[in-house]
Tab-separated table of C-alpha atoms in Angstrom:
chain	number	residue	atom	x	y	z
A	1	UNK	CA	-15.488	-14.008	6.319
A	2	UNK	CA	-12.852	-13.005	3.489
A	3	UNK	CA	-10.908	-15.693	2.601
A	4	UNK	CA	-7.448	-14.633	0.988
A	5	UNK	CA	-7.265	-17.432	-1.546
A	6	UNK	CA	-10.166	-16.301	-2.781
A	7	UNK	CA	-9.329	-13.109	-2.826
A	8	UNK	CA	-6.394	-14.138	-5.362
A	9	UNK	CA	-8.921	-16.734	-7.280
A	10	UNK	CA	-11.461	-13.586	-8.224
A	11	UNK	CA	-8.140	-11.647	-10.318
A	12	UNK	CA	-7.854	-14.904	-11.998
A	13	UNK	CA	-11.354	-14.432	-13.334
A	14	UNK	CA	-10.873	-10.484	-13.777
A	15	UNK	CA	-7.824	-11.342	-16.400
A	16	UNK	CA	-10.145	-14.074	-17.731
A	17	UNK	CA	-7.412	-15.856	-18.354
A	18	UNK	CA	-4.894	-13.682	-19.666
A	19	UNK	CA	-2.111	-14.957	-18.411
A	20	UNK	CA	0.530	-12.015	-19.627
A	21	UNK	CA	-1.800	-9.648	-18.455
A	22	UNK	CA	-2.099	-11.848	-15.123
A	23	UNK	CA	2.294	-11.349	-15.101
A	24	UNK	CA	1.891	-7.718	-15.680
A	25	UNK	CA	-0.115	-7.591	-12.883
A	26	UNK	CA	1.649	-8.893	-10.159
A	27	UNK	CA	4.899	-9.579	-11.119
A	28	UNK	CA	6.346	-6.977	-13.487
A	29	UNK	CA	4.939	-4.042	-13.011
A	30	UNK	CA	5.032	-4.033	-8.892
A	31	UNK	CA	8.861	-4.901	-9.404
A	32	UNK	CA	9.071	-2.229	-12.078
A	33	UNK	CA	7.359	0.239	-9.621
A	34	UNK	CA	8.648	-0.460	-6.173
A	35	UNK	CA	11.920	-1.509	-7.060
A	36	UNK	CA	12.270	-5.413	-7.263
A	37	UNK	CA	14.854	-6.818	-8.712
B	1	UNK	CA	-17.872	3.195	19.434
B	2	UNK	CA	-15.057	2.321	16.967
B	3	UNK	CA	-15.642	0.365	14.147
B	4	UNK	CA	-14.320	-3.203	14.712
B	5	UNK	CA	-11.982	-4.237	12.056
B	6	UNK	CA	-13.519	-6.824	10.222
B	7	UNK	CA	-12.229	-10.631	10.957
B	8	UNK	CA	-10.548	-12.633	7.955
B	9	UNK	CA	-9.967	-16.489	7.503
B	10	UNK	CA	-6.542	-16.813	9.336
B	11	UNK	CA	-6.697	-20.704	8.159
B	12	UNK	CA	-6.427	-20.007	4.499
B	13	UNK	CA	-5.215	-21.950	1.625
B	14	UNK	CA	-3.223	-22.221	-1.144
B	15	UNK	CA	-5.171	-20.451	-4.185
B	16	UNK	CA	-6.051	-22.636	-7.684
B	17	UNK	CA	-3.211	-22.337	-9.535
B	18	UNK	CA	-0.457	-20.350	-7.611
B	19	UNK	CA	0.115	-16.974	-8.321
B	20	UNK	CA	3.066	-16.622	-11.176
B	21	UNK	CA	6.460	-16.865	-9.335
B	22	UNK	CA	7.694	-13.257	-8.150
B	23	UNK	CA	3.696	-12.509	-7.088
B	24	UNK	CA	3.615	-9.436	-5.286
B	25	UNK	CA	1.127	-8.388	-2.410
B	26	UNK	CA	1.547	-4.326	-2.885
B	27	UNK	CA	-0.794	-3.677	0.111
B	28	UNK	CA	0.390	-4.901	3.281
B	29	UNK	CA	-0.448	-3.526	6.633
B	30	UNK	CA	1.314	-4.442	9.371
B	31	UNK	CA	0.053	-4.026	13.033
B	32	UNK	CA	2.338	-4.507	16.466
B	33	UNK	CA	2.034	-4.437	19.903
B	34	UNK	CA	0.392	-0.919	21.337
B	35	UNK	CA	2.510	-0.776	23.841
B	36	UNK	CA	6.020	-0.904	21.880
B	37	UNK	CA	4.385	1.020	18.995
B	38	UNK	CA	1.295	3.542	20.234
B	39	UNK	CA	-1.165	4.515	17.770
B	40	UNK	CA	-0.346	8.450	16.826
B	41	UNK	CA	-3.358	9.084	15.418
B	42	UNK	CA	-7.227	9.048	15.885
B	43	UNK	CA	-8.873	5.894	14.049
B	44	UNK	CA	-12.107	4.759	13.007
B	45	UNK	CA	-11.543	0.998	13.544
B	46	UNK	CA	-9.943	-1.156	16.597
B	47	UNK	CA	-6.495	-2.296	15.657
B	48	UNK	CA	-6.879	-5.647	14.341
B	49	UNK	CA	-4.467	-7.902	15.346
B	50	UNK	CA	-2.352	-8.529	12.712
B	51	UNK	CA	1.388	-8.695	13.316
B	52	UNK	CA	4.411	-9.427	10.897
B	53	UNK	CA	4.473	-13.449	11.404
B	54	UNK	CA	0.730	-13.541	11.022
B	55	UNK	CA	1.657	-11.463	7.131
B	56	UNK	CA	4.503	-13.808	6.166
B	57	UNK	CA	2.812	-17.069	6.873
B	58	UNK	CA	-0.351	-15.749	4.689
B	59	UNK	CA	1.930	-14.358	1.478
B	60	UNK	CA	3.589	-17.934	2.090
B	61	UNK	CA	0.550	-19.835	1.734
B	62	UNK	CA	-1.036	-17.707	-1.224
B	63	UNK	CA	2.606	-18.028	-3.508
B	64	UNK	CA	3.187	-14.249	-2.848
B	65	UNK	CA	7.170	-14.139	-2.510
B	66	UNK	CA	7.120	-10.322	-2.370
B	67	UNK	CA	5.247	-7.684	-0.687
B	68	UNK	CA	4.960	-3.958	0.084
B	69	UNK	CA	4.600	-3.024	3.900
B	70	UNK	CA	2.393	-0.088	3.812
B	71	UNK	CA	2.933	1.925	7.516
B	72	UNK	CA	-0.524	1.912	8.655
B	73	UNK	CA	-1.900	5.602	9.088
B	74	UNK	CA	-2.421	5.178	12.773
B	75	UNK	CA	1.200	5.468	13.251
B	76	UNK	CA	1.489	8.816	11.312
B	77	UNK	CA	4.683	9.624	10.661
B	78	UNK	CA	6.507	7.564	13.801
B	79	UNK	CA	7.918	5.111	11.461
B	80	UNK	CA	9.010	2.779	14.197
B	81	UNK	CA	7.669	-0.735	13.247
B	82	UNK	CA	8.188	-0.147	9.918
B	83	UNK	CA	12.021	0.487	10.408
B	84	UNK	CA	11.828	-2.226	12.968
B	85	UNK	CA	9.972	-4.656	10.295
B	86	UNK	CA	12.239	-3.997	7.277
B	87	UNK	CA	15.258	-4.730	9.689
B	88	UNK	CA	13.701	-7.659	10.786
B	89	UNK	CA	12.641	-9.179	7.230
B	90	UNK	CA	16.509	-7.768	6.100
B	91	UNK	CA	15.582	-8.629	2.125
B	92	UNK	CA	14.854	-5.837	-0.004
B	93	UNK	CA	14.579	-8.225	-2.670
B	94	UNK	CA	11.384	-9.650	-0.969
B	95	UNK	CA	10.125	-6.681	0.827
B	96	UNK	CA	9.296	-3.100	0.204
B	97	UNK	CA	7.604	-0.042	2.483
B	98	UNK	CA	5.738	2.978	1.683
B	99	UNK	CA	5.127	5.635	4.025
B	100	UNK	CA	3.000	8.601	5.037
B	101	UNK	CA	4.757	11.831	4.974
B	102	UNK	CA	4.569	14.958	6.408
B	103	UNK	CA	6.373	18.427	6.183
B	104	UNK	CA	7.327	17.855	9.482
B	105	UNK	CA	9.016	14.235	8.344
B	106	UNK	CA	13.293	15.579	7.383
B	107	UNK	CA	14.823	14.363	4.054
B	108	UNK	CA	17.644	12.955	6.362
B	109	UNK	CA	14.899	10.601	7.704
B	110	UNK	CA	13.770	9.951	4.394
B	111	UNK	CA	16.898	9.130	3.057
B	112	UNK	CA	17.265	6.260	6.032
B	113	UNK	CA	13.725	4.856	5.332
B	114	UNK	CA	14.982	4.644	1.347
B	115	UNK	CA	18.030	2.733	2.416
B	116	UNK	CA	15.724	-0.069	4.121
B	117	UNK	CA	13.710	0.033	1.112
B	118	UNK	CA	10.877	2.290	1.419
B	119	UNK	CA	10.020	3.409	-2.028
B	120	UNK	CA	6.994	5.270	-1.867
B	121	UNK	CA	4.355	7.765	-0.559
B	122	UNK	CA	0.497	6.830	0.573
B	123	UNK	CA	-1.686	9.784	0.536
B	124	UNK	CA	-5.124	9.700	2.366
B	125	UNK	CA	-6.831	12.355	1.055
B	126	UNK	CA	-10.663	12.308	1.929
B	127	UNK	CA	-13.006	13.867	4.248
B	128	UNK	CA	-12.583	10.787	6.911
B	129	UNK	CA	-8.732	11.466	7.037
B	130	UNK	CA	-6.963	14.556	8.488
B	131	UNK	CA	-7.345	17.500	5.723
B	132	UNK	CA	-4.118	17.311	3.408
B	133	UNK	CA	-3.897	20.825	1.472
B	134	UNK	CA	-3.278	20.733	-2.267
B	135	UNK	CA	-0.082	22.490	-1.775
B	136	UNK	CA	1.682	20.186	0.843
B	137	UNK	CA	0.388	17.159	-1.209
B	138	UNK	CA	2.379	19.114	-4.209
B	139	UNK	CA	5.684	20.249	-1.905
B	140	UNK	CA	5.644	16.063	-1.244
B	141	UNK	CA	5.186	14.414	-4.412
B	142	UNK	CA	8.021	16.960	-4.975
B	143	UNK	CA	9.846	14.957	-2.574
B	144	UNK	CA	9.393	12.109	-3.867
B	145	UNK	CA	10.311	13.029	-7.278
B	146	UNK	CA	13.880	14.111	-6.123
B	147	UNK	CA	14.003	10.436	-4.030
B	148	UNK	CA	12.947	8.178	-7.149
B	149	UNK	CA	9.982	7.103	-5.244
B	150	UNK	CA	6.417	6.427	-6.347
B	151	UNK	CA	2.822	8.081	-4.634
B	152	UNK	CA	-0.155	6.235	-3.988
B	153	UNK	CA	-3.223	7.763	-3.681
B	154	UNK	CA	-5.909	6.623	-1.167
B	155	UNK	CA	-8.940	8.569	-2.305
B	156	UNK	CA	-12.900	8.502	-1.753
B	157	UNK	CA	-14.425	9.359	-5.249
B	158	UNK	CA	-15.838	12.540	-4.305
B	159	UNK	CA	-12.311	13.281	-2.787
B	160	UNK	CA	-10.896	12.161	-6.128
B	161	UNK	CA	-13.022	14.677	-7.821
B	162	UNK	CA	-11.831	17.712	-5.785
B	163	UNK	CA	-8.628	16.972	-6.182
B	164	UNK	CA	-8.595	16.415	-10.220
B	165	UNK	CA	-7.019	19.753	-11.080
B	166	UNK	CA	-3.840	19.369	-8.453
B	167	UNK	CA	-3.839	15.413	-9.721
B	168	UNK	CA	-4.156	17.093	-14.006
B	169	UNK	CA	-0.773	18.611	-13.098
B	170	UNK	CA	1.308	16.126	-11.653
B	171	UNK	CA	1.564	14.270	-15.358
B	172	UNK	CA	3.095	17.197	-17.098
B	173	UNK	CA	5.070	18.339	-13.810
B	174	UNK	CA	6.830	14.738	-13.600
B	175	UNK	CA	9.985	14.046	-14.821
B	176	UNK	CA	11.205	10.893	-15.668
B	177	UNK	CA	12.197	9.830	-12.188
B	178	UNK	CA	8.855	9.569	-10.660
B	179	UNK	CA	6.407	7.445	-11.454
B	180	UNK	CA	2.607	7.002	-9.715
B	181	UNK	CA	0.460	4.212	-10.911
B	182	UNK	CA	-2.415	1.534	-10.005
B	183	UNK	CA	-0.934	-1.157	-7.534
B	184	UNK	CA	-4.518	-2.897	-6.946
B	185	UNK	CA	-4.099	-4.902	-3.358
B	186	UNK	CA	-5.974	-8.357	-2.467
B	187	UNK	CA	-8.095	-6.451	-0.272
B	188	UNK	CA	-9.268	-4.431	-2.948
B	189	UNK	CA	-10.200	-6.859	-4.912
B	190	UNK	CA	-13.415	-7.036	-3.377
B	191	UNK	CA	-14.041	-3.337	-3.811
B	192	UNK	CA	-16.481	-2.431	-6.341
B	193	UNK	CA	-15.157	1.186	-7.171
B	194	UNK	CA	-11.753	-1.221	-8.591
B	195	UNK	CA	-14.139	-3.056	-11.365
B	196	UNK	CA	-13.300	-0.096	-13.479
B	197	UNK	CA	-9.714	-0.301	-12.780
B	198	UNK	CA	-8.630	-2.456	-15.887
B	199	UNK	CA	-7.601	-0.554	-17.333
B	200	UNK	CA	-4.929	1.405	-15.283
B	201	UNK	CA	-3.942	-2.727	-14.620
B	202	UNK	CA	-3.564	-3.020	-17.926
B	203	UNK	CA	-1.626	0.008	-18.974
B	204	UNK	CA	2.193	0.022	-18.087
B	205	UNK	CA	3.534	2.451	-15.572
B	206	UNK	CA	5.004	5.568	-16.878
B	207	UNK	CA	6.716	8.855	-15.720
């Protein structure tokens, strides 16, 4: 059964702890593309 | 038989560390009740049920403080609990929609999905979904060039492949008010076609 906190723990290990990259991800660029402020 | 939607953890928990502050969810769908808001379309799956609270209790949980309500495709192009969501949630700095659209679909109606905060269009373009033709996909990124909104593209691979020359154009077609890029969802995570994705997460977004 998918477990969302997982979900969120397995990008962790994509970035390999790349924390910028991690930002990029999703903070900045899905403000920068949908419009956050 | 339709496919039943598979069942997720509705008990989860925080993740280990929180997501940076400003975390977006880019993929949400929505579901609500079939009798306020019928399903327009034919579907493969049962409608899970998965309604708005059941969302913001979830992003709440994981540290997500934004998200994007993608309209579901069963709902076509009656926009209804979208509208009816974004009005609810009232916070375009927290919440976001992107929408099917359809010839049919007027830029009047557009223009009032843009002013609750809809900022995008989801293509399904595969052999499951309803046949989209190369030159309404091209009349509607159009569209959403002259609204400042982004596409997303929900292919198959082989789908992908068909599609490469219409998709070669778009880049030297756009100006410099649309953009189209990788938003990679939760759910995709567990995906295996995303593993080569790091790169499109990696570069930045451009028009």
């Amino acid at each position: 059964m998918m477990n969302d906190a997982e979900e969120v723990e397995l990008l962790y290990r994509y970035v390999d702890g790349d924390d910028a990259l991690l930002h990029k991800i999703l903070v900045s660029n899905p403000a920068r593309l949908h419009g956050f402020p | 038989m339709k496919e039943k939607f598979p069942d997720w953890d509705r008990n989860t928990r925080p993740p280990v560390p929180l997501p940076p502050p400003g975390s977006c969810d880019c993929q949400v769908h929505v579901y609500g009740d079939q009798n306020k808001y019928p399903v327009r379309w034919n579907i493969q799956h049962e409608i899970p049920d998965g309604n708005f609270d059941d969302a913001r209790r979830v992003l709440k949980i994981l540290g997500f403080s934004r998200a994007v309500l993608v309209h579901p495709s069963v709902y076509d192009t009656d926009y209804s609990l979208l509208v009816d969501l974004l009005k609810e949630a009232n916070d375009p700095t927290a919440y976001k929609g992107v929408v099917v659209v359809k010839d049919s679909v007027p830029d009047k109606q557009l223009e009032d999905l843009a002013a609750l905060g809809v900022c995008g269009i989801r293509f399904h373009i595969a052999k499951r979904y309803e046949a989209y033709p190369k030159d309404a996909f091209l009349r509607t990124v159009d569209r959403a060039r002259r609204l400042g909104w982004h596409i997303r593209l929900h292919l198959d691979g082989p789908d992908f492949l068909e599609y490469a020359d219409v998709l070669e154009t778009l880049e030297t077609s756009t100006s410099s008010s649309t953009t189209w890029g990788a938003s990679i969802s939760r759910s995709a995570l567990n995906n295996r076609r995303c593993s080569g994705c790091s790169r499109c997460l990696s570069d930045p977004i451009g028009g």
